[in-house]
Amino acid sequence: MLRQPKKRWTPSHWANWKPFGIGEQYPNNYWEVFRAAWENRDQLSYAWDILNHGVCDGCALGTTGMKDWTLDGVHVCNVRLRLLRMNTMAAFDPEILADVSQLQRKKSIQLRNLGRLPYPMMRQRGEKGFSRISWDKALELISDSLRNSSPSPIDSTTNRFSVYLTSRGTVNETYYAAQKAVRAIGTNNIDNAARICHSPSTAGLKAGLGVAATTCSYKDWIGTDLLVFIGSNVANNQPVTVKYLHWAKKAGTKIVVINTYQEPGMERYWVPSIPESALFGTKFAEDFFLINMGGDMAFLNGT
């Protein structure tokens, strides 16, 4: 049976005695809240609905709205807040794309902040940029291209075109609907970024455990004997995870990190939704095993 976390404050787990980590290197999560509110000030009601009723498009830690199934309390992180504007930004003027050479000097964040694409756009060979076309025209061009794709030499009922989906905010239900639609159109050549990104993980889990998926829940972290992170910086990539780690530490769980770099966020973190941690921080890793690039297999085989 897993140990239960202590409810009282535990100074032995504090990162330091400086309130709110003054002078320390860590994300200012409270500032992120104000920054997100200001950035989305023209769509505050819509932004609130996205946070309160939507699915997290940040790290996919099983959140629905601002809750999750691991711990009580608010589930919002700076990753999700920074992505919020992607859903609320207004449409840009299509004339911006009339001459794309003017956009070449802009950085990716400047291009992203231009806004959302409001209409189908097309660029003809030799033209400086894109011009607006109707939805009917766009669908006609797409359908003609699909219809004219040559049949597969192996199966004459399957056309030789492929579809690749990529978006960090695309949920499984969307992927499922998309692959069914693509197969109905006439091809089984469909893939997505999520599968390619995690295919090494699923292959490793299948070979090591016999199941190509996790065999536990995040709740199992809290009170287990040992947690090992290999090449992972959850404090930066999945910030809400540190809330789970805080309660795991209070339940007596030991944390070990194997990485090429000693990530500050895996040493200690100030969890904004927990008063004790927000004030004095939480120490996480008992041990860091720093290995050279490519030395992970040698380390794992040796241990």
Coordinates of C-alpha atoms in Angstrom, one line a residue, residues 104-253:
Q104 CA 11.1 36.7 -44.6
R105 CA 12.8 39.1 -42.2
K106 CA 10.4 38.3 -39.4
K107 CA 11.1 35.8 -36.6
S108 CA 8.8 32.8 -36.1
I109 CA 7.2 34.4 -33.0
Q110 CA 6.5 37.6 -35.0
L111 CA 4.8 35.5 -37.8
R112 CA 2.8 33.6 -35.3
N113 CA 1.6 36.8 -33.6
L114 CA 0.2 38.2 -36.9
G115 CA -3.0 36.3 -36.2
R116 CA -5.0 33.5 -37.6
L117 CA -5.6 32.7 -41.3
P118 CA -9.2 33.8 -42.0
Y119 CA -9.7 32.4 -45.5
P120 CA -8.3 29.8 -48.0
M121 CA -5.3 31.3 -49.8
M122 CA -3.5 30.1 -52.9
R123 CA -0.2 31.0 -54.5
Q124 CA 0.2 30.5 -58.2
R125 CA 3.6 29.7 -59.8
G126 CA 5.5 33.0 -60.4
E127 CA 3.4 35.1 -58.1
K128 CA 4.9 37.1 -55.2
G129 CA 2.4 35.9 -52.7
F130 CA -1.0 34.4 -51.9
S131 CA -4.4 35.6 -53.0
R132 CA -7.7 34.8 -51.4
I133 CA -10.0 32.2 -52.9
S134 CA -13.4 30.9 -52.0
W135 CA -14.0 27.8 -49.9
D136 CA -15.8 26.2 -52.8
K137 CA -12.7 26.8 -55.0
A138 CA -10.4 25.5 -52.3
L139 CA -12.4 22.3 -51.9
E140 CA -12.6 21.9 -55.7
L141 CA -8.8 22.1 -56.0
I142 CA -8.2 19.7 -53.2
S143 CA -10.8 17.2 -54.5
D144 CA -9.4 17.4 -58.0
S145 CA -5.9 16.7 -56.8
L146 CA -7.0 13.7 -54.8
R147 CA -9.1 12.4 -57.6
N148 CA -6.2 12.7 -60.1
S149 CA -3.7 11.0 -57.9
S150 CA -2.5 7.7 -59.5
P151 CA -3.7 4.4 -58.1
S152 CA -1.3 2.2 -56.1
P153 CA 0.5 -0.5 -58.2
I154 CA -0.3 -3.0 -55.4
D155 CA -4.0 -2.1 -54.8
S156 CA -5.9 -0.3 -57.6
T157 CA -8.6 0.8 -55.1
T158 CA -6.1 2.8 -53.1
N159 CA -4.7 6.1 -54.3
R160 CA -1.1 7.2 -54.0
F161 CA -1.3 10.1 -51.7
S162 CA -0.5 10.5 -48.0
V163 CA -1.7 12.6 -45.1
Y164 CA 0.4 13.8 -42.2
L165 CA -1.2 15.5 -39.2
T166 CA 0.8 17.7 -36.8
S167 CA -0.3 19.8 -33.8
R168 CA 0.6 19.7 -30.2
G169 CA -3.0 20.6 -29.4
T170 CA -4.7 17.9 -31.4
V171 CA -6.6 15.4 -29.3
N172 CA -7.0 11.6 -29.9
E173 CA -10.6 12.1 -31.0
T174 CA -9.6 14.4 -33.8
Y175 CA -6.9 12.0 -34.9
Y176 CA -9.4 9.2 -35.0
A177 CA -12.0 11.1 -37.0
A178 CA -9.3 12.3 -39.4
Q179 CA -7.9 8.9 -40.1
K180 CA -11.4 7.5 -40.7
A181 CA -12.1 10.3 -43.2
V182 CA -8.8 9.8 -45.0
R183 CA -9.3 6.1 -45.4
A184 CA -12.8 6.8 -46.7
I185 CA -11.3 9.1 -49.3
G186 CA -9.1 6.3 -50.6
T187 CA -5.7 5.8 -48.8
N188 CA -4.4 4.2 -45.7
N189 CA -1.2 6.3 -45.8
I190 CA -1.8 8.5 -42.8
D191 CA 0.4 9.3 -39.9
N192 CA 0.7 11.9 -37.2
A193 CA 3.4 13.7 -35.1
A194 CA 2.3 12.2 -31.8
R195 CA 2.8 8.6 -33.0
I196 CA 6.3 9.4 -34.4
C197 CA 7.3 11.4 -31.3
H198 CA 6.3 8.6 -28.9
S199 CA 7.1 5.5 -31.0
P200 CA 10.4 4.9 -29.3
S201 CA 8.7 5.0 -25.9
T202 CA 6.0 2.5 -26.9
A203 CA 8.5 0.2 -28.5
G204 CA 10.7 0.3 -25.4
L205 CA 7.7 -0.3 -23.1
K206 CA 6.6 -3.2 -25.2
A207 CA 10.0 -4.8 -25.2
G208 CA 10.6 -4.2 -21.5
L209 CA 7.2 -4.7 -19.9
G210 CA 5.2 -6.5 -22.5
V211 CA 2.7 -3.6 -22.8
A212 CA 3.2 -0.6 -25.1
A213 CA 1.7 1.9 -22.6
T214 CA 2.1 3.0 -19.1
T215 CA 1.2 0.4 -16.4
C216 CA 0.4 2.9 -13.6
S217 CA -1.2 6.2 -13.0
Y218 CA 0.2 9.5 -11.7
K219 CA -1.4 8.8 -8.4
D220 CA 1.0 5.9 -8.0
W221 CA 3.9 8.4 -7.9
I222 CA 2.7 9.6 -4.5
G223 CA 4.1 7.3 -1.8
T224 CA 6.1 4.9 -4.0
D225 CA 9.6 4.1 -2.9
L226 CA 11.5 5.6 -5.9
L227 CA 10.9 7.7 -8.9
V228 CA 13.5 7.8 -11.7
F229 CA 13.6 10.4 -14.5
I230 CA 15.8 9.6 -17.5
G231 CA 16.5 12.5 -19.8
S232 CA 13.3 14.2 -18.7
N233 CA 12.8 17.8 -17.5
V234 CA 9.2 17.7 -16.3
A235 CA 9.6 21.0 -14.4
N236 CA 9.9 22.8 -17.8
N237 CA 7.9 20.6 -20.2
Q238 CA 5.1 19.4 -17.9
P239 CA 5.0 21.9 -15.0
V240 CA 2.0 20.6 -13.3
T241 CA 4.0 17.4 -12.7
V242 CA 6.0 19.2 -10.0
K243 CA 2.8 19.4 -7.9
Y244 CA 2.6 15.6 -8.0
L245 CA 6.3 15.4 -7.0
H246 CA 5.8 17.8 -4.1
W247 CA 3.2 15.5 -2.6
A248 CA 5.3 12.4 -3.4
K249 CA 8.2 13.9 -1.4
K250 CA 5.9 14.5 1.5
A251 CA 4.9 10.8 1.3
G252 CA 8.5 9.8 1.5
T253 CA 9.2 9.1 -2.1

